Amino acid sequence: MNQPIYLIGARGCGKTTTGEALARALAYGFADTDRWLREHTQMTVAEVVEKEGWPGFRARESEALQAVTAPATVVATGGGMVLRDENREFMRAHGVVIYLNVPVEVLAQRLEAFPEAGQRPTLTGKPVTEEIADVLAVRDALYRECAHHVIDAADAPAVIVSRIIDALQVAHA
Ligand code: ADP
Ligand code: MG
């Protein structure tokens, strides 16, 4: 198979980190919708949201998804990519979708250790752990609905990469 592989999941679940490692392991290209947006708009996510609002950001995110989609490419997506029906349908239609599932406590630890990694405003203004739990409570169902494979992703990147490769081999043997 050489379809694109889309990584979805909450902010901090490792879509970028694991995606780069997976692309190396498969000798695939790597693309990141958040990075594409930063390069294309010359703004941070926070700046786009401030200037264009969340709807503006979401529209640009759909544009990014379509722009980076290519054969033999691992695509790391933004945490909110699944919010739009059209994005979920697009990913399922064009490739294999993988949900990196990480418990809230682990997400909170990672984001607290690297608070600048996300570079975006909190959605609610609440403390980070509470907000992660609230956001995940809504999005978990969308991640599961969109994913072809749900991967336990609380371990080291190399472990997660082999889990993904196993899932792909079983499904596409
Ligand atoms: P995402 O792209 O899903 O928002 P990142 O790949 O940017 O997530 O990872 C968020 C933070 O968590 C980074 O600081 C990264 O180094 C760390 N991280 C990512 N994956 C893992 C992992 N499997 N184990 C430990 N830390 C991780
Ligand atoms: Mg990322």
Tab-separated table of C-alpha atoms and ligand atoms in Angstrom:
chain	number	residue	atom	x	y	z
A	1	MET	CA	0.000	0.000	0.000
A	2	ASN	CA	1.172	3.522	-0.579
A	3	GLN	CA	-1.867	5.491	0.575
A	4	PRO	CA	-1.286	8.426	2.905
A	5	ILE	CA	-1.340	7.594	6.608
A	6	TYR	CA	-3.140	10.205	8.733
A	7	LEU	CA	-2.319	10.477	12.438
A	8	ILE	CA	-5.113	11.940	14.539
A	9	GLY	CA	-5.510	12.540	18.266
A	10	ALA	CA	-5.329	15.155	20.995
A	11	ARG	CA	-2.710	17.866	21.187
A	12	GLY	CA	0.380	16.249	22.733
A	13	CYS	CA	-0.494	12.654	21.807
A	14	GLY	CA	2.650	12.546	19.644
A	15	LYS	CA	1.313	12.966	16.097
A	16	THR	CA	4.357	14.989	15.036
A	17	THR	CA	6.952	12.995	16.997
A	18	THR	CA	5.580	9.552	16.143
A	19	GLY	CA	4.748	10.667	12.602
A	20	GLU	CA	8.352	11.583	11.850
A	21	ALA	CA	9.568	8.248	13.248
A	22	LEU	CA	6.914	6.303	11.311
A	23	ALA	CA	7.820	8.088	8.076
A	24	ARG	CA	11.486	7.169	8.580
A	25	ALA	CA	10.613	3.535	9.320
A	26	LEU	CA	8.436	3.227	6.190
A	27	ALA	CA	10.642	5.433	3.982
A	28	TYR	CA	7.582	7.657	3.476
A	29	GLY	CA	7.443	11.412	3.205
A	30	PHE	CA	6.273	13.381	6.220
A	31	ALA	CA	3.880	16.314	6.381
A	32	ASP	CA	2.355	18.168	9.301
A	33	THR	CA	-0.779	20.271	8.821
A	34	ASP	CA	0.177	22.578	11.724
A	35	ARG	CA	3.609	23.146	10.203
A	36	TRP	CA	2.096	23.679	6.725
A	37	LEU	CA	-0.208	26.322	8.212
A	38	ARG	CA	2.656	28.101	9.975
A	39	GLU	CA	4.745	28.161	6.802
A	40	HIS	CA	1.849	29.032	4.502
A	41	THR	CA	0.377	31.833	6.636
A	42	GLN	CA	3.640	33.001	8.240
A	43	MET	CA	1.635	33.144	11.468
A	44	THR	CA	1.448	30.984	14.576
A	45	VAL	CA	-1.815	29.191	15.287
A	46	ALA	CA	-2.483	31.775	18.011
A	47	GLU	CA	-2.048	34.619	15.519
A	48	VAL	CA	-4.358	33.022	12.928
A	49	VAL	CA	-7.009	32.520	15.604
A	50	GLU	CA	-6.637	36.096	16.809
A	51	LYS	CA	-6.911	37.498	13.294
A	52	GLU	CA	-9.449	35.163	11.698
A	53	GLY	CA	-11.180	33.474	14.646
A	54	TRP	CA	-11.530	29.717	15.152
A	55	PRO	CA	-13.775	29.324	12.042
A	56	GLY	CA	-11.052	30.958	9.947
A	57	PHE	CA	-8.458	28.659	11.449
A	58	ARG	CA	-10.634	25.572	10.810
A	59	ALA	CA	-11.125	26.552	7.165
A	60	ARG	CA	-7.368	26.921	6.737
A	61	GLU	CA	-6.856	23.566	8.439
A	62	SER	CA	-9.050	21.842	5.814
A	63	GLU	CA	-7.022	23.555	3.119
A	64	ALA	CA	-3.816	22.308	4.750
A	65	LEU	CA	-5.112	18.738	4.918
A	66	GLN	CA	-5.885	18.671	1.225
A	67	ALA	CA	-2.622	20.406	0.290
A	68	VAL	CA	-0.337	17.939	2.083
A	69	THR	CA	-2.188	14.774	1.061
A	70	ALA	CA	0.045	12.690	-1.226
A	71	PRO	CA	0.876	9.014	-1.784
A	72	ALA	CA	3.395	7.394	0.566
A	73	THR	CA	3.175	10.247	3.046
A	74	VAL	CA	2.624	10.244	6.793
A	75	VAL	CA	0.420	13.214	7.684
A	76	ALA	CA	0.429	14.537	11.262
A	77	THR	CA	-2.765	16.542	11.752
A	78	GLY	CA	-3.881	19.190	14.226
A	79	GLY	CA	-5.837	18.007	17.275
A	80	GLY	CA	-9.055	19.600	16.002
A	81	MET	CA	-8.855	18.242	12.459
A	82	VAL	CA	-11.655	15.740	13.150
A	83	LEU	CA	-14.153	18.455	14.151
A	84	ARG	CA	-15.243	19.073	10.575
A	85	ASP	CA	-17.228	16.268	8.922
A	86	GLU	CA	-15.556	17.015	5.604
A	87	ASN	CA	-12.084	16.439	7.099
A	88	ARG	CA	-13.072	13.093	8.616
A	89	GLU	CA	-14.615	11.981	5.340
A	90	PHE	CA	-11.610	13.214	3.360
A	91	MET	CA	-9.097	11.312	5.511
A	92	ARG	CA	-11.080	8.073	5.481
A	93	ALA	CA	-11.571	8.308	1.716
A	94	HIS	CA	-7.958	9.089	0.865
A	95	GLY	CA	-5.914	6.981	3.253
A	96	VAL	CA	-5.504	5.020	6.446
A	97	VAL	CA	-6.432	6.906	9.614
A	98	ILE	CA	-4.682	6.137	12.905
A	99	TYR	CA	-5.811	7.458	16.299
A	100	LEU	CA	-2.948	7.802	18.784
A	101	ASN	CA	-4.821	7.193	22.004
A	102	VAL	CA	-3.151	8.632	25.130
A	103	PRO	CA	-4.757	9.014	28.594
A	104	VAL	CA	-5.474	12.529	29.835
A	105	GLU	CA	-2.883	12.324	32.656
A	106	VAL	CA	-0.100	11.497	30.182
A	107	LEU	CA	-1.183	14.287	27.819
A	108	ALA	CA	-1.140	16.731	30.733
A	109	GLN	CA	2.364	15.619	31.805
A	110	ARG	CA	3.723	16.088	28.290
A	111	LEU	CA	2.138	19.490	27.768
A	112	GLU	CA	3.209	20.723	31.180
A	113	ALA	CA	6.782	19.596	30.501
A	114	PHE	CA	6.771	21.430	27.126
A	115	PRO	CA	4.175	24.188	27.465
A	116	GLU	CA	5.317	26.020	24.336
A	117	ALA	CA	4.997	22.959	22.095
A	118	GLY	CA	1.381	23.630	21.159
A	119	GLN	CA	1.700	27.363	20.585
A	120	ARG	CA	-2.011	27.999	20.717
A	121	PRO	CA	-4.464	29.687	23.046
A	122	THR	CA	-6.404	27.474	25.413
A	123	LEU	CA	-9.926	26.974	24.136
A	124	THR	CA	-11.622	27.747	27.447
A	125	GLY	CA	-9.156	29.588	29.679
A	126	LYS	CA	-9.298	26.717	32.230
A	127	PRO	CA	-6.241	24.996	33.796
A	128	VAL	CA	-4.514	22.743	31.270
A	129	THR	CA	-5.445	19.320	32.748
A	130	GLU	CA	-9.092	20.255	33.075
A	131	GLU	CA	-9.181	21.617	29.581
A	132	ILE	CA	-7.521	18.509	28.121
A	133	ALA	CA	-10.115	16.319	29.846
A	134	ASP	CA	-13.009	18.478	28.604
A	135	VAL	CA	-11.715	18.635	25.048
A	136	LEU	CA	-10.966	14.905	24.914
A	137	ALA	CA	-14.392	14.039	26.306
A	138	VAL	CA	-15.912	15.599	23.193
A	139	ARG	CA	-13.306	14.605	20.637
A	140	ASP	CA	-12.564	10.992	21.648
A	141	ALA	CA	-15.755	9.810	19.927
A	142	LEU	CA	-14.817	11.694	16.754
A	143	TYR	CA	-11.282	10.269	16.768
A	144	ARG	CA	-12.707	6.744	17.122
A	145	GLU	CA	-15.341	7.326	14.460
A	146	CYS	CA	-12.737	8.569	12.005
A	147	ALA	CA	-9.947	6.042	12.737
A	148	HIS	CA	-9.330	2.787	10.923
A	149	HIS	CA	-6.988	1.814	13.775
A	150	VAL	CA	-6.863	2.926	17.419
A	151	ILE	CA	-3.307	2.625	18.769
A	152	ASP	CA	-2.324	2.780	22.442
A	153	ALA	CA	0.251	5.593	22.318
A	154	ALA	CA	1.363	6.164	25.927
A	155	ASP	CA	4.712	4.416	25.333
A	156	ALA	CA	7.979	5.405	23.669
A	157	PRO	CA	7.778	6.505	20.012
A	158	ALA	CA	9.628	3.374	18.747
A	159	VAL	CA	7.064	1.121	20.451
A	160	ILE	CA	4.190	3.099	18.967
A	161	VAL	CA	5.749	2.912	15.503
A	162	SER	CA	5.959	-0.888	15.644
A	163	ARG	CA	2.351	-1.091	16.847
A	164	ILE	CA	1.246	0.993	13.876
A	165	ILE	CA	3.276	-1.082	11.418
A	166	ASP	CA	1.787	-4.283	12.885
A	167	ALA	CA	-1.742	-2.893	12.514
A	168	LEU	CA	-1.065	-1.856	8.902
A	169	GLN	CA	0.424	-5.248	8.022
A	170	VAL	CA	-2.494	-7.178	9.470
A	171	ALA	CA	-5.067	-4.954	7.777
A	172	HIS	CA	-3.364	-4.666	4.402
A	173	ALA	CA	-1.648	-8.068	4.072
B	1	ADP	P1	1.245	16.441	18.759
B	1	ADP	O1	1.893	16.669	17.408
B	1	ADP	O2	0.288	15.292	18.754
B	1	ADP	O3	0.633	17.670	19.356
B	1	ADP	P2	3.976	16.183	19.648
B	1	ADP	O4	4.581	15.139	18.792
B	1	ADP	O5	4.276	17.611	19.316
B	1	ADP	O6	2.394	15.980	19.759
B	1	ADP	O7	4.397	15.866	21.150
B	1	ADP	C1	4.043	16.728	22.223
B	1	ADP	C2	5.121	16.669	23.286
B	1	ADP	O8	5.169	15.357	23.846
B	1	ADP	C3	6.512	16.930	22.728
B	1	ADP	O9	7.226	17.643	23.702
B	1	ADP	C4	7.112	15.558	22.526
B	1	ADP	O10	8.501	15.559	22.664
B	1	ADP	C5	6.431	14.745	23.607
B	1	ADP	N1	6.180	13.368	23.147
B	1	ADP	C6	5.624	13.004	21.976
B	1	ADP	N2	5.498	11.669	21.865
B	1	ADP	C7	6.001	11.168	23.015
B	1	ADP	C8	6.156	9.828	23.526
B	1	ADP	N3	5.754	8.754	22.832
B	1	ADP	N4	6.685	9.681	24.757
B	1	ADP	C9	7.071	10.773	25.466
B	1	ADP	N5	6.955	12.056	25.056
B	1	ADP	C10	6.425	12.259	23.843
B	2	MG	MG	1.866	18.220	16.098
